[in-house]
Each structure stands twice: as C-alpha cells, then as structure tokens.
C-alpha cells in the first residue's frame, strides 16, 4: 500500500501532463476543424471572385467584337406613339439635355476584327465559365481549378496586349508565382488586409512557441 501511495505521488506530474495533453489534442482538433473550414471558405470565395471577374471581362470583350450582331446595333424605335407618349419623351429629352449639355453617351469602342483575338476571347470564356467549374473539395477539383485560373489569367494578359488595354484594378496580373492565390493588390484596393504567420512548429509539444532567433 505504501509503495502504491508513493508511486502515485511521484508520478503526479506525469499524470497531469498526460491529462493536459489529451485535453489539448481534443480541443486543438475541434478548433482546427472550425478554423480550417473558415479559412477554406475564405480562400474559395477569393478564388471564385477573381474567376468571375475574368469571366465578366470575357463577356464584355465578346460583346465588343464586330462579329457580334448586337455590338453596335441602335435601339429600335416604336412604330407609333400617342401624343401623350410624345410629350413625355420630349420632357425626358429636355431634362437629359439640361443635365448633360453635350448629350454624350458613354459607350465602349468596338474591338478590331481579328480572328486570333476572337479565338483568345472564346478560350478565356470557356476557361472561366461558371457551369463548368467544379465546387467539389477534392485534390483533383482544386488542382483543375487552379490550373484553369492560371491559364485564364495568362489568356487575359494576351488579350489586353492585343487590344492595347490595361487592367485598372490589378486583378488580371494577380496570380501568384504558383498560380494558386490572387494578388494582394486587389485586396489593398478593397481595403482588405490579410496577414499570414510563419509556421515553424512541427511537434505538438512545440505548439505556440516562437522560433528562437539564430
């Protein structure tokens, strides 16, 4: 009995250590799943926002092509208008002329007729089409998305060089060196600040400790 009592006293620190270690593993696993899910949703949202921007650019460029029948088609006028409608139209025109004396309409210029340019735009649209993008959280789906995003960014740069336009928000030039992250310049324009801490811990016992300076 005396030996068992002394053994429990001598091993008290080890018992508390094991108990704390188990609790830390359980709490860390739970918190890690929650934080990992939030981080994954954040990064997934950022990636799809950038992909959506590229798709929007492709749609606008396609609409500006001369081959598009709706690129420079004037708005059809009604065949017949009643006197009341005519007076309303004149009133609206007078109001618009008062606000804008020059009566200038903002419109995007048509792009030059170029078969190579049209092919690049079609390819960009195919790469960024929402219906063809997978939302599955698998390695193959993520790898395919990152590859398509990288190719879409490169294709958008080629199109901009051909038409002589430059991106104003910095998102097209924003794929990182590995093609998996968007540029931080776009986040600065939106007022978003994201910081990343350098992970140096490899063991559970070293969790939370700062790396000693060399």
Tab-separated table of N, CA and C in Angstrom, residues 41-199:
chain	number	residue	atom	x	y	z
A	41	UNK	N	-13.271	28.432	-46.713
A	41	UNK	CA	-14.345	29.222	-47.317
A	41	UNK	C	-13.827	30.582	-47.782
A	42	UNK	N	-12.966	31.183	-46.986
A	42	UNK	CA	-12.403	32.490	-47.356
A	42	UNK	C	-11.591	32.404	-48.644
A	43	UNK	N	-10.698	31.413	-48.720
A	43	UNK	CA	-9.858	31.280	-49.906
A	43	UNK	C	-10.681	30.877	-51.127
A	44	UNK	N	-11.669	29.994	-50.911
A	44	UNK	CA	-12.517	29.608	-52.029
A	44	UNK	C	-13.300	30.787	-52.581
A	45	UNK	N	-13.809	31.644	-51.685
A	45	UNK	CA	-14.538	32.831	-52.120
A	45	UNK	C	-13.633	33.758	-52.922
A	46	UNK	N	-12.414	33.968	-52.436
A	46	UNK	CA	-11.482	34.853	-53.134
A	46	UNK	C	-11.166	34.325	-54.536
A	47	UNK	N	-10.964	33.014	-54.637
A	47	UNK	CA	-10.625	32.441	-55.938
A	47	UNK	C	-11.779	32.587	-56.924
A	48	UNK	N	-12.995	32.309	-56.470
A	48	UNK	CA	-14.131	32.380	-57.379
A	48	UNK	C	-14.470	33.820	-57.741
A	49	UNK	N	-14.197	34.777	-56.852
A	49	UNK	CA	-14.385	36.189	-57.201
A	49	UNK	C	-13.465	36.576	-58.354
A	50	UNK	N	-12.209	36.185	-58.254
A	50	UNK	CA	-11.253	36.508	-59.317
A	50	UNK	C	-11.621	35.807	-60.623
A	51	UNK	N	-12.098	34.557	-60.523
A	51	UNK	CA	-12.510	33.848	-61.729
A	51	UNK	C	-13.740	34.508	-62.346
A	52	UNK	N	-14.658	34.979	-61.510
A	52	UNK	CA	-15.830	35.681	-62.021
A	52	UNK	C	-15.470	36.978	-62.727
A	53	UNK	N	-14.471	37.679	-62.225
A	53	UNK	CA	-14.021	38.896	-62.897
A	53	UNK	C	-13.496	38.590	-64.297
A	54	UNK	N	-12.716	37.539	-64.391
A	54	UNK	CA	-12.187	37.163	-65.703
A	54	UNK	C	-13.305	36.767	-66.658
A	55	UNK	N	-14.320	36.086	-66.154
A	55	UNK	CA	-15.455	35.718	-66.994
A	55	UNK	C	-16.212	36.957	-67.456
A	56	UNK	N	-16.369	37.930	-66.567
A	56	UNK	CA	-17.021	39.174	-66.959
A	56	UNK	C	-16.247	39.916	-68.030
A	57	UNK	N	-14.927	39.928	-67.916
A	57	UNK	CA	-14.104	40.556	-68.949
A	57	UNK	C	-14.288	39.856	-70.293
A	58	UNK	N	-14.337	38.523	-70.252
A	58	UNK	CA	-14.520	37.776	-71.499
A	58	UNK	C	-15.860	38.116	-72.148
A	59	UNK	N	-16.914	38.253	-71.339
A	59	UNK	CA	-18.237	38.588	-71.884
A	59	UNK	C	-18.240	39.981	-72.506
A	60	UNK	N	-17.602	40.942	-71.842
A	60	UNK	CA	-17.555	42.307	-72.375
A	60	UNK	C	-16.749	42.352	-73.663
A	61	UNK	N	-15.611	41.684	-73.681
A	61	UNK	CA	-14.797	41.667	-74.897
A	61	UNK	C	-15.531	40.990	-76.045
A	62	UNK	N	-16.251	39.912	-75.743
A	62	UNK	CA	-17.004	39.228	-76.801
A	62	UNK	C	-18.104	40.130	-77.350
A	63	UNK	N	-18.735	40.924	-76.483
A	63	UNK	CA	-19.795	41.823	-76.939
A	63	UNK	C	-19.251	42.974	-77.782
A	64	UNK	N	-17.982	43.280	-77.628
A	64	UNK	CA	-17.376	44.378	-78.388
A	64	UNK	C	-16.796	43.932	-79.725
A	65	UNK	N	-16.834	42.641	-80.002
A	65	UNK	CA	-16.308	42.156	-81.272
A	65	UNK	C	-17.235	42.551	-82.421
A	66	UNK	N	-16.689	42.888	-83.587
A	66	UNK	CA	-17.542	43.256	-84.729
A	66	UNK	C	-18.443	42.124	-85.181
A	67	UNK	N	-18.046	40.886	-84.943
A	67	UNK	CA	-18.874	39.751	-85.350
A	67	UNK	C	-20.132	39.617	-84.513
A	68	UNK	N	-20.180	40.301	-83.375
A	68	UNK	CA	-21.365	40.254	-82.525
A	68	UNK	C	-22.453	41.129	-83.141
A	69	UNK	N	-23.627	40.564	-83.462
A	69	UNK	CA	-24.673	41.371	-84.117
A	69	UNK	C	-25.228	42.469	-83.227
A	70	UNK	N	-25.015	42.368	-81.924
A	70	UNK	CA	-25.560	43.366	-81.008
A	70	UNK	C	-24.503	44.357	-80.536
A	71	UNK	N	-23.325	44.336	-81.132
A	71	UNK	CA	-22.240	45.190	-80.643
A	71	UNK	C	-22.517	46.665	-80.887
A	72	UNK	N	-23.044	47.012	-82.056
A	72	UNK	CA	-23.286	48.424	-82.358
A	72	UNK	C	-24.668	48.635	-82.941
A	73	UNK	N	-25.627	47.826	-82.558
A	73	UNK	CA	-26.982	47.928	-83.097
A	73	UNK	C	-27.751	49.003	-82.351
A	74	UNK	N	-28.358	49.964	-83.037
A	74	UNK	CA	-29.118	51.004	-82.343
A	74	UNK	C	-30.388	50.445	-81.747
A	75	UNK	N	-30.891	51.125	-80.762
A	75	UNK	CA	-32.114	50.686	-80.108
A	75	UNK	C	-33.300	50.921	-81.032
A	76	UNK	N	-34.194	49.933	-81.200
A	76	UNK	CA	-35.350	50.104	-82.086
A	76	UNK	C	-36.335	51.107	-81.512
A	77	UNK	N	-36.923	51.895	-82.422
A	77	UNK	CA	-37.922	52.863	-82.005
A	77	UNK	C	-39.306	52.278	-82.202
A	78	UNK	N	-40.225	52.717	-81.403
A	78	UNK	CA	-41.593	52.218	-81.501
A	78	UNK	C	-42.226	52.714	-82.786
A	79	UNK	N	-43.115	51.911	-83.349
A	79	UNK	CA	-43.727	52.243	-84.629
A	79	UNK	C	-44.631	53.457	-84.521
A	80	UNK	N	-45.409	53.521	-83.493
A	80	UNK	CA	-46.354	54.622	-83.337
A	80	UNK	C	-46.404	55.041	-81.894
A	81	UNK	N	-46.535	56.335	-81.672
A	81	UNK	CA	-46.603	56.866	-80.330
A	81	UNK	C	-47.793	57.798	-80.220
A	82	UNK	N	-48.453	57.722	-79.110
A	82	UNK	CA	-49.584	58.603	-78.847
A	82	UNK	C	-49.067	59.990	-78.511
A	83	UNK	N	-49.897	61.021	-78.610
A	83	UNK	CA	-49.455	62.375	-78.243
A	83	UNK	C	-48.935	62.462	-76.822
A	84	UNK	N	-49.553	61.704	-75.919
A	84	UNK	CA	-49.085	61.739	-74.530
A	84	UNK	C	-47.681	61.174	-74.416
A	85	UNK	N	-47.418	60.081	-75.134
A	85	UNK	CA	-46.089	59.489	-75.115
A	85	UNK	C	-45.059	60.428	-75.725
A	86	UNK	N	-45.440	61.126	-76.816
A	86	UNK	CA	-44.513	62.058	-77.441
A	86	UNK	C	-44.152	63.193	-76.502
A	87	UNK	N	-45.145	63.696	-75.780
A	87	UNK	CA	-44.861	64.779	-74.837
A	87	UNK	C	-43.963	64.301	-73.708
A	88	UNK	N	-44.192	63.062	-73.252
A	88	UNK	CA	-43.333	62.520	-72.196
A	88	UNK	C	-41.898	62.361	-72.681
A	89	UNK	N	-41.751	61.918	-73.937
A	89	UNK	CA	-40.414	61.752	-74.493
A	89	UNK	C	-39.706	63.092	-74.598
A	90	UNK	N	-40.421	64.115	-75.049
A	90	UNK	CA	-39.813	65.441	-75.159
A	90	UNK	C	-39.410	65.978	-73.797
A	91	UNK	N	-40.255	65.705	-72.796
A	91	UNK	CA	-39.925	66.167	-71.447
A	91	UNK	C	-38.665	65.493	-70.934
A	92	UNK	N	-38.562	64.173	-71.141
A	92	UNK	CA	-37.375	63.449	-70.702
A	92	UNK	C	-36.133	63.924	-71.445
A	93	UNK	N	-36.279	64.221	-72.756
A	93	UNK	CA	-35.131	64.693	-73.524
A	93	UNK	C	-34.652	66.050	-73.038
A	94	UNK	N	-35.626	66.918	-72.719
A	94	UNK	CA	-35.234	68.237	-72.219
A	94	UNK	C	-34.527	68.134	-70.887
A	95	UNK	N	-34.981	67.196	-70.039
A	95	UNK	CA	-34.316	67.004	-68.752
A	95	UNK	C	-32.897	66.482	-68.941
A	96	UNK	N	-32.744	65.520	-69.846
A	96	UNK	CA	-31.410	64.962	-70.070
A	96	UNK	C	-30.472	65.997	-70.667
A	97	UNK	N	-30.994	66.861	-71.563
A	97	UNK	CA	-30.155	67.902	-72.141
A	97	UNK	C	-29.741	68.924	-71.102
A	98	UNK	N	-30.639	69.163	-70.120
A	98	UNK	CA	-30.295	70.107	-69.056
A	98	UNK	C	-29.173	69.562	-68.193
A	99	UNK	N	-29.222	68.254	-67.909
A	99	UNK	CA	-28.189	67.645	-67.073
A	99	UNK	C	-26.884	67.488	-67.834
A	100	UNK	N	-26.966	67.058	-69.103
A	100	UNK	CA	-25.766	66.860	-69.920
A	100	UNK	C	-25.902	67.701	-71.186
A	101	UNK	N	-25.321	68.880	-71.222
A	101	UNK	CA	-25.491	69.758	-72.388
A	101	UNK	C	-25.021	69.119	-73.681
A	102	UNK	N	-23.943	68.386	-73.635
A	102	UNK	CA	-23.410	67.785	-74.858
A	102	UNK	C	-24.168	66.542	-75.277
A	103	UNK	N	-25.011	66.031	-74.363
A	103	UNK	CA	-25.804	64.830	-74.650
A	103	UNK	C	-24.909	63.680	-75.106
A	104	UNK	N	-23.788	63.518	-74.413
A	104	UNK	CA	-22.824	62.480	-74.786
A	104	UNK	C	-23.214	61.156	-74.165
A	105	UNK	N	-23.064	60.101	-74.910
A	105	UNK	CA	-23.372	58.758	-74.435
A	105	UNK	C	-22.068	57.992	-74.251
A	106	UNK	N	-21.938	57.403	-73.062
A	106	UNK	CA	-20.740	56.614	-72.788
A	106	UNK	C	-20.902	55.227	-73.386
A	107	UNK	N	-19.992	54.854	-74.238
A	107	UNK	CA	-20.056	53.545	-74.893
A	107	UNK	C	-18.644	53.035	-75.096
A	108	UNK	N	-18.510	51.717	-75.081
A	108	UNK	CA	-17.218	51.088	-75.305
A	108	UNK	C	-16.970	50.952	-76.798
A	109	UNK	N	-15.770	51.239	-77.206
A	109	UNK	CA	-15.428	51.144	-78.621
A	109	UNK	C	-15.351	49.685	-79.043
A	110	UNK	N	-15.696	49.451	-80.298
A	110	UNK	CA	-15.631	48.091	-80.827
A	110	UNK	C	-14.179	47.665	-80.995
A	111	UNK	N	-13.949	46.384	-80.821
A	111	UNK	CA	-12.601	45.846	-80.980
A	111	UNK	C	-12.313	45.591	-82.456
A	112	UNK	N	-11.063	45.588	-82.842
A	112	UNK	CA	-10.736	45.329	-84.251
A	112	UNK	C	-11.077	43.896	-84.644
A	113	UNK	N	-11.413	43.732	-85.904
A	113	UNK	CA	-11.735	42.402	-86.411
A	113	UNK	C	-10.450	41.583	-86.510
A	114	UNK	N	-10.376	40.552	-85.689
A	114	UNK	CA	-9.154	39.754	-85.610
A	114	UNK	C	-9.546	38.338	-85.218
A	115	UNK	N	-9.285	37.392	-86.097
A	115	UNK	CA	-9.658	36.003	-85.820
A	115	UNK	C	-8.884	35.451	-84.626
A	116	UNK	N	-7.630	35.831	-84.514
A	116	UNK	CA	-6.815	35.368	-83.383
A	116	UNK	C	-7.350	35.929	-82.067
A	117	UNK	N	-7.741	37.197	-82.067
A	117	UNK	CA	-8.303	37.811	-80.864
A	117	UNK	C	-9.611	37.139	-80.469
A	118	UNK	N	-10.453	36.875	-81.446
A	118	UNK	CA	-11.727	36.217	-81.157
A	118	UNK	C	-11.506	34.820	-80.577
A	119	UNK	N	-10.512	34.119	-81.070
A	119	UNK	CA	-10.208	32.784	-80.545
A	119	UNK	C	-9.752	32.867	-79.093
A	120	UNK	N	-8.921	33.841	-78.770
A	120	UNK	CA	-8.464	34.015	-77.388
A	120	UNK	C	-9.637	34.332	-76.457
A	121	UNK	N	-10.556	35.154	-76.914
A	121	UNK	CA	-11.714	35.510	-76.080
A	121	UNK	C	-12.594	34.295	-75.842
A	122	UNK	N	-12.802	33.499	-76.879
A	122	UNK	CA	-13.602	32.284	-76.710
A	122	UNK	C	-12.931	31.319	-75.728
A	123	UNK	N	-11.623	31.199	-75.827
A	123	UNK	CA	-10.902	30.318	-74.898
A	123	UNK	C	-11.002	30.822	-73.470
A	124	UNK	N	-10.872	32.127	-73.277
A	124	UNK	CA	-10.991	32.705	-71.935
A	124	UNK	C	-12.379	32.460	-71.356
A	125	UNK	N	-13.403	32.613	-72.176
A	125	UNK	CA	-14.763	32.368	-71.688
A	125	UNK	C	-14.956	30.903	-71.316
A	126	UNK	N	-14.401	30.000	-72.116
A	126	UNK	CA	-14.536	28.570	-71.818
A	126	UNK	C	-13.811	28.202	-70.526
A	127	UNK	N	-12.673	28.837	-70.267
A	127	UNK	CA	-11.924	28.537	-69.046
A	127	UNK	C	-12.624	29.053	-67.797
A	128	UNK	N	-13.375	30.130	-67.912
A	128	UNK	CA	-13.976	30.774	-66.742
A	128	UNK	C	-15.476	30.561	-66.641
A	129	UNK	N	-16.046	29.736	-67.484
A	129	UNK	CA	-17.493	29.514	-67.448
A	129	UNK	C	-17.895	28.875	-66.125
A	130	UNK	N	-18.874	29.469	-65.460
A	130	UNK	CA	-19.244	29.038	-64.106
A	130	UNK	C	-19.793	27.616	-64.085
A	131	UNK	N	-20.568	27.243	-65.091
A	131	UNK	CA	-21.196	25.926	-65.093
A	131	UNK	C	-20.179	24.801	-65.223
A	132	UNK	N	-19.036	25.087	-65.785
A	132	UNK	CA	-18.022	24.046	-65.972
A	132	UNK	C	-17.030	23.970	-64.819
A	133	UNK	N	-17.145	24.864	-63.839
A	133	UNK	CA	-16.233	24.860	-62.695
A	133	UNK	C	-16.766	23.939	-61.607
A	134	UNK	N	-15.918	23.084	-61.104
A	134	UNK	CA	-16.312	22.146	-60.058
A	134	UNK	C	-16.174	22.800	-58.689
A	135	UNK	N	-17.140	22.517	-57.810
A	135	UNK	CA	-17.093	23.017	-56.430
A	135	UNK	C	-16.786	21.900	-55.439
A	136	UNK	N	-16.349	20.750	-55.939
A	136	UNK	CA	-16.010	19.640	-55.059
A	136	UNK	C	-14.684	19.918	-54.346
A	137	UNK	N	-14.627	19.550	-53.077
A	137	UNK	CA	-13.418	19.777	-52.280
A	137	UNK	C	-12.519	18.547	-52.350
A	138	UNK	N	-12.010	18.296	-53.544
A	138	UNK	CA	-11.097	17.177	-53.758
A	138	UNK	C	-9.804	17.705	-54.376
A	139	UNK	N	-8.759	16.905	-54.292
A	139	UNK	CA	-7.469	17.337	-54.831
A	139	UNK	C	-7.537	17.557	-56.341
A	140	UNK	N	-8.243	16.673	-57.036
A	140	UNK	CA	-8.338	16.817	-58.488
A	140	UNK	C	-9.107	18.079	-58.872
A	141	UNK	N	-10.208	18.354	-58.157
A	141	UNK	CA	-11.015	19.533	-58.474
A	141	UNK	C	-10.253	20.821	-58.183
A	142	UNK	N	-9.580	20.852	-57.043
A	142	UNK	CA	-8.808	22.047	-56.680
A	142	UNK	C	-7.664	22.268	-57.658
A	143	UNK	N	-6.981	21.189	-58.019
A	143	UNK	CA	-5.876	21.307	-58.968
A	143	UNK	C	-6.367	21.769	-60.337
A	144	UNK	N	-7.517	21.240	-60.769
A	144	UNK	CA	-8.076	21.647	-62.056
A	144	UNK	C	-8.479	23.117	-62.039
A	145	UNK	N	-9.077	23.567	-60.929
A	145	UNK	CA	-9.477	24.971	-60.828
A	145	UNK	C	-8.257	25.890	-60.872
A	146	UNK	N	-7.232	25.548	-60.104
A	146	UNK	CA	-6.029	26.380	-60.079
A	146	UNK	C	-5.360	26.439	-61.451
A	147	UNK	N	-5.360	25.309	-62.158
A	147	UNK	CA	-4.759	25.284	-63.488
A	147	UNK	C	-5.553	26.152	-64.463
A	148	UNK	N	-6.880	26.062	-64.394
A	148	UNK	CA	-7.716	26.868	-65.282
A	148	UNK	C	-7.591	28.357	-64.960
A	149	UNK	N	-7.492	28.679	-63.661
A	149	UNK	CA	-7.344	30.083	-63.279
A	149	UNK	C	-6.023	30.651	-63.794
A	150	UNK	N	-4.975	29.863	-63.674
A	150	UNK	CA	-3.667	30.319	-64.158
A	150	UNK	C	-3.693	30.535	-65.666
A	151	UNK	N	-4.306	29.614	-66.391
A	151	UNK	CA	-4.400	29.762	-67.845
A	151	UNK	C	-5.281	30.943	-68.229
A	152	UNK	N	-6.353	31.168	-67.463
A	152	UNK	CA	-7.248	32.289	-67.760
A	152	UNK	C	-6.549	33.626	-67.544
A	153	UNK	N	-5.754	33.724	-66.488
A	153	UNK	CA	-5.003	34.960	-66.238
A	153	UNK	C	-4.032	35.232	-67.384
A	154	UNK	N	-3.333	34.204	-67.833
A	154	UNK	CA	-2.397	34.369	-68.948
A	154	UNK	C	-3.128	34.760	-70.228
A	155	UNK	N	-4.286	34.144	-70.450
A	155	UNK	CA	-5.051	34.460	-71.658
A	155	UNK	C	-5.562	35.898	-71.620
A	156	UNK	N	-5.986	36.364	-70.451
A	156	UNK	CA	-6.458	37.748	-70.329
A	156	UNK	C	-5.333	38.738	-70.604
A	157	UNK	N	-4.129	38.412	-70.161
A	157	UNK	CA	-2.983	39.284	-70.447
A	157	UNK	C	-2.718	39.366	-71.947
A	158	UNK	N	-2.826	38.227	-72.636
A	158	UNK	CA	-2.603	38.212	-74.083
A	158	UNK	C	-3.637	39.090	-74.785
A	159	UNK	N	-4.904	38.977	-74.360
A	159	UNK	CA	-5.969	39.776	-74.976
A	159	UNK	C	-5.733	41.260	-74.743
A	160	UNK	N	-5.340	41.615	-73.543
A	160	UNK	CA	-5.090	43.025	-73.242
A	160	UNK	C	-3.932	43.575	-74.059
A	161	UNK	N	-2.926	42.771	-74.290
A	161	UNK	CA	-1.804	43.226	-75.118
A	161	UNK	C	-2.224	43.427	-76.572
A	162	UNK	N	-3.127	42.586	-77.056
A	162	UNK	CA	-3.572	42.706	-78.450
A	162	UNK	C	-4.412	43.960	-78.647
A	163	UNK	N	-5.350	44.212	-77.732
A	163	UNK	CA	-6.260	45.355	-77.894
A	163	UNK	C	-5.674	46.639	-77.322
A	164	UNK	N	-4.544	46.539	-76.647
A	164	UNK	CA	-3.895	47.728	-76.121
A	164	UNK	C	-4.565	48.316	-74.904
A	165	UNK	N	-5.231	47.503	-74.110
A	165	UNK	CA	-5.874	47.962	-72.889
A	165	UNK	C	-5.131	47.409	-71.686
A	166	UNK	N	-5.286	48.110	-70.566
A	166	UNK	CA	-4.592	47.707	-69.352
A	166	UNK	C	-5.583	47.620	-68.216
A	167	UNK	N	-5.435	46.604	-67.384
A	167	UNK	CA	-6.337	46.433	-66.253
A	167	UNK	C	-6.116	47.544	-65.244
A	168	UNK	N	-7.222	48.076	-64.698
A	168	UNK	CA	-7.134	49.169	-63.729
A	168	UNK	C	-7.158	48.697	-62.291
A	169	UNK	N	-7.681	47.500	-62.031
A	169	UNK	CA	-7.776	47.032	-60.648
A	169	UNK	C	-6.682	46.046	-60.282
A	170	UNK	N	-5.840	45.655	-61.228
A	170	UNK	CA	-4.698	44.804	-60.916
A	170	UNK	C	-5.040	43.356	-60.680
A	171	UNK	N	-6.290	42.939	-60.977
A	171	UNK	CA	-6.646	41.559	-60.667
A	171	UNK	C	-6.150	40.584	-61.724
A	172	UNK	N	-6.072	41.029	-63.010
A	172	UNK	CA	-5.648	40.105	-64.054
A	172	UNK	C	-4.185	39.757	-63.883
A	173	UNK	N	-3.407	40.684	-63.381
A	173	UNK	CA	-1.989	40.410	-63.181
A	173	UNK	C	-1.744	39.790	-61.836
A	174	UNK	N	-2.780	39.205	-61.255
A	174	UNK	CA	-2.706	38.857	-59.854
A	174	UNK	C	-2.471	37.437	-59.490
A	175	UNK	N	-2.228	36.517	-60.392
A	175	UNK	CA	-1.919	35.167	-59.953
A	175	UNK	C	-0.532	35.147	-59.352
A	176	UNK	N	-0.378	34.395	-58.270
A	176	UNK	CA	0.927	34.310	-57.627
A	176	UNK	C	1.847	33.440	-58.456
A	177	UNK	N	3.070	33.268	-57.976
A	177	UNK	CA	4.058	32.520	-58.748
A	177	UNK	C	3.623	31.089	-58.988
A	178	UNK	N	2.839	30.522	-58.079
A	178	UNK	CA	2.372	29.151	-58.275
A	178	UNK	C	0.976	29.103	-58.858
A	179	UNK	N	0.368	30.250	-59.105
A	179	UNK	CA	-0.936	30.287	-59.742
A	179	UNK	C	-2.069	29.890	-58.855
A	180	UNK	N	-1.903	29.893	-57.519
A	180	UNK	CA	-2.938	29.414	-56.626
A	180	UNK	C	-3.540	30.507	-55.765
A	181	UNK	N	-2.979	31.725	-55.783
A	181	UNK	CA	-3.505	32.797	-54.943
A	181	UNK	C	-3.653	34.052	-55.777
A	182	UNK	N	-4.644	34.863	-55.453
A	182	UNK	CA	-4.856	36.118	-56.152
A	182	UNK	C	-3.916	37.167	-55.619
A	183	UNK	N	-3.801	38.233	-56.342
A	183	UNK	CA	-2.865	39.277	-55.946
A	183	UNK	C	-3.319	40.011	-54.705
A	184	UNK	N	-2.362	40.498	-53.940
A	184	UNK	CA	-2.705	41.280	-52.753
A	184	UNK	C	-3.029	42.720	-53.113
A	185	UNK	N	-2.682	43.130	-54.337
A	185	UNK	CA	-3.006	44.499	-54.743
A	185	UNK	C	-4.505	44.704	-54.838
A	186	UNK	N	-5.223	43.679	-55.294
A	186	UNK	CA	-6.673	43.805	-55.370
A	186	UNK	C	-7.282	43.952	-53.994
A	187	UNK	N	-6.707	43.260	-53.000
A	187	UNK	CA	-7.222	43.383	-51.641
A	187	UNK	C	-6.943	44.767	-51.074
A	188	UNK	N	-5.799	45.356	-51.429
A	188	UNK	CA	-5.489	46.695	-50.943
A	188	UNK	C	-6.481	47.699	-51.490
A	189	UNK	N	-6.900	47.514	-52.769
A	189	UNK	CA	-7.876	48.424	-53.347
A	189	UNK	C	-9.212	48.323	-52.634
A	190	UNK	N	-9.527	47.134	-52.120
A	190	UNK	CA	-10.795	46.976	-51.416
A	190	UNK	C	-10.674	47.259	-49.935
A	191	UNK	N	-9.488	47.557	-49.471
A	191	UNK	CA	-9.298	47.836	-48.053
A	191	UNK	C	-9.197	46.599	-47.205
A	192	UNK	N	-8.834	45.469	-47.809
A	192	UNK	CA	-8.738	44.212	-47.083
A	192	UNK	C	-7.278	43.951	-46.762
A	193	UNK	N	-7.015	43.624	-45.523
A	193	UNK	CA	-5.651	43.338	-45.092
A	193	UNK	C	-5.604	41.926	-44.562
A	194	UNK	N	-4.755	41.101	-45.145
A	194	UNK	CA	-4.633	39.703	-44.750
A	194	UNK	C	-3.196	39.450	-44.350
A	195	UNK	N	-3.013	38.923	-43.163
A	195	UNK	CA	-1.677	38.614	-42.663
A	195	UNK	C	-1.542	37.121	-42.497
A	196	UNK	N	-0.342	36.637	-42.676
A	196	UNK	CA	-0.063	35.216	-42.550
A	196	UNK	C	1.123	35.044	-41.618
A	197	UNK	N	0.974	34.157	-40.669
A	197	UNK	CA	2.060	33.878	-39.727
A	197	UNK	C	2.883	32.710	-40.242
A	198	UNK	N	4.186	32.787	-40.046
A	198	UNK	CA	5.081	31.717	-40.479
A	198	UNK	C	4.986	30.549	-39.520
A	199	UNK	N	4.688	29.371	-40.056
A	199	UNK	CA	4.517	28.186	-39.222
A	199	UNK	C	5.857	27.491	-39.088
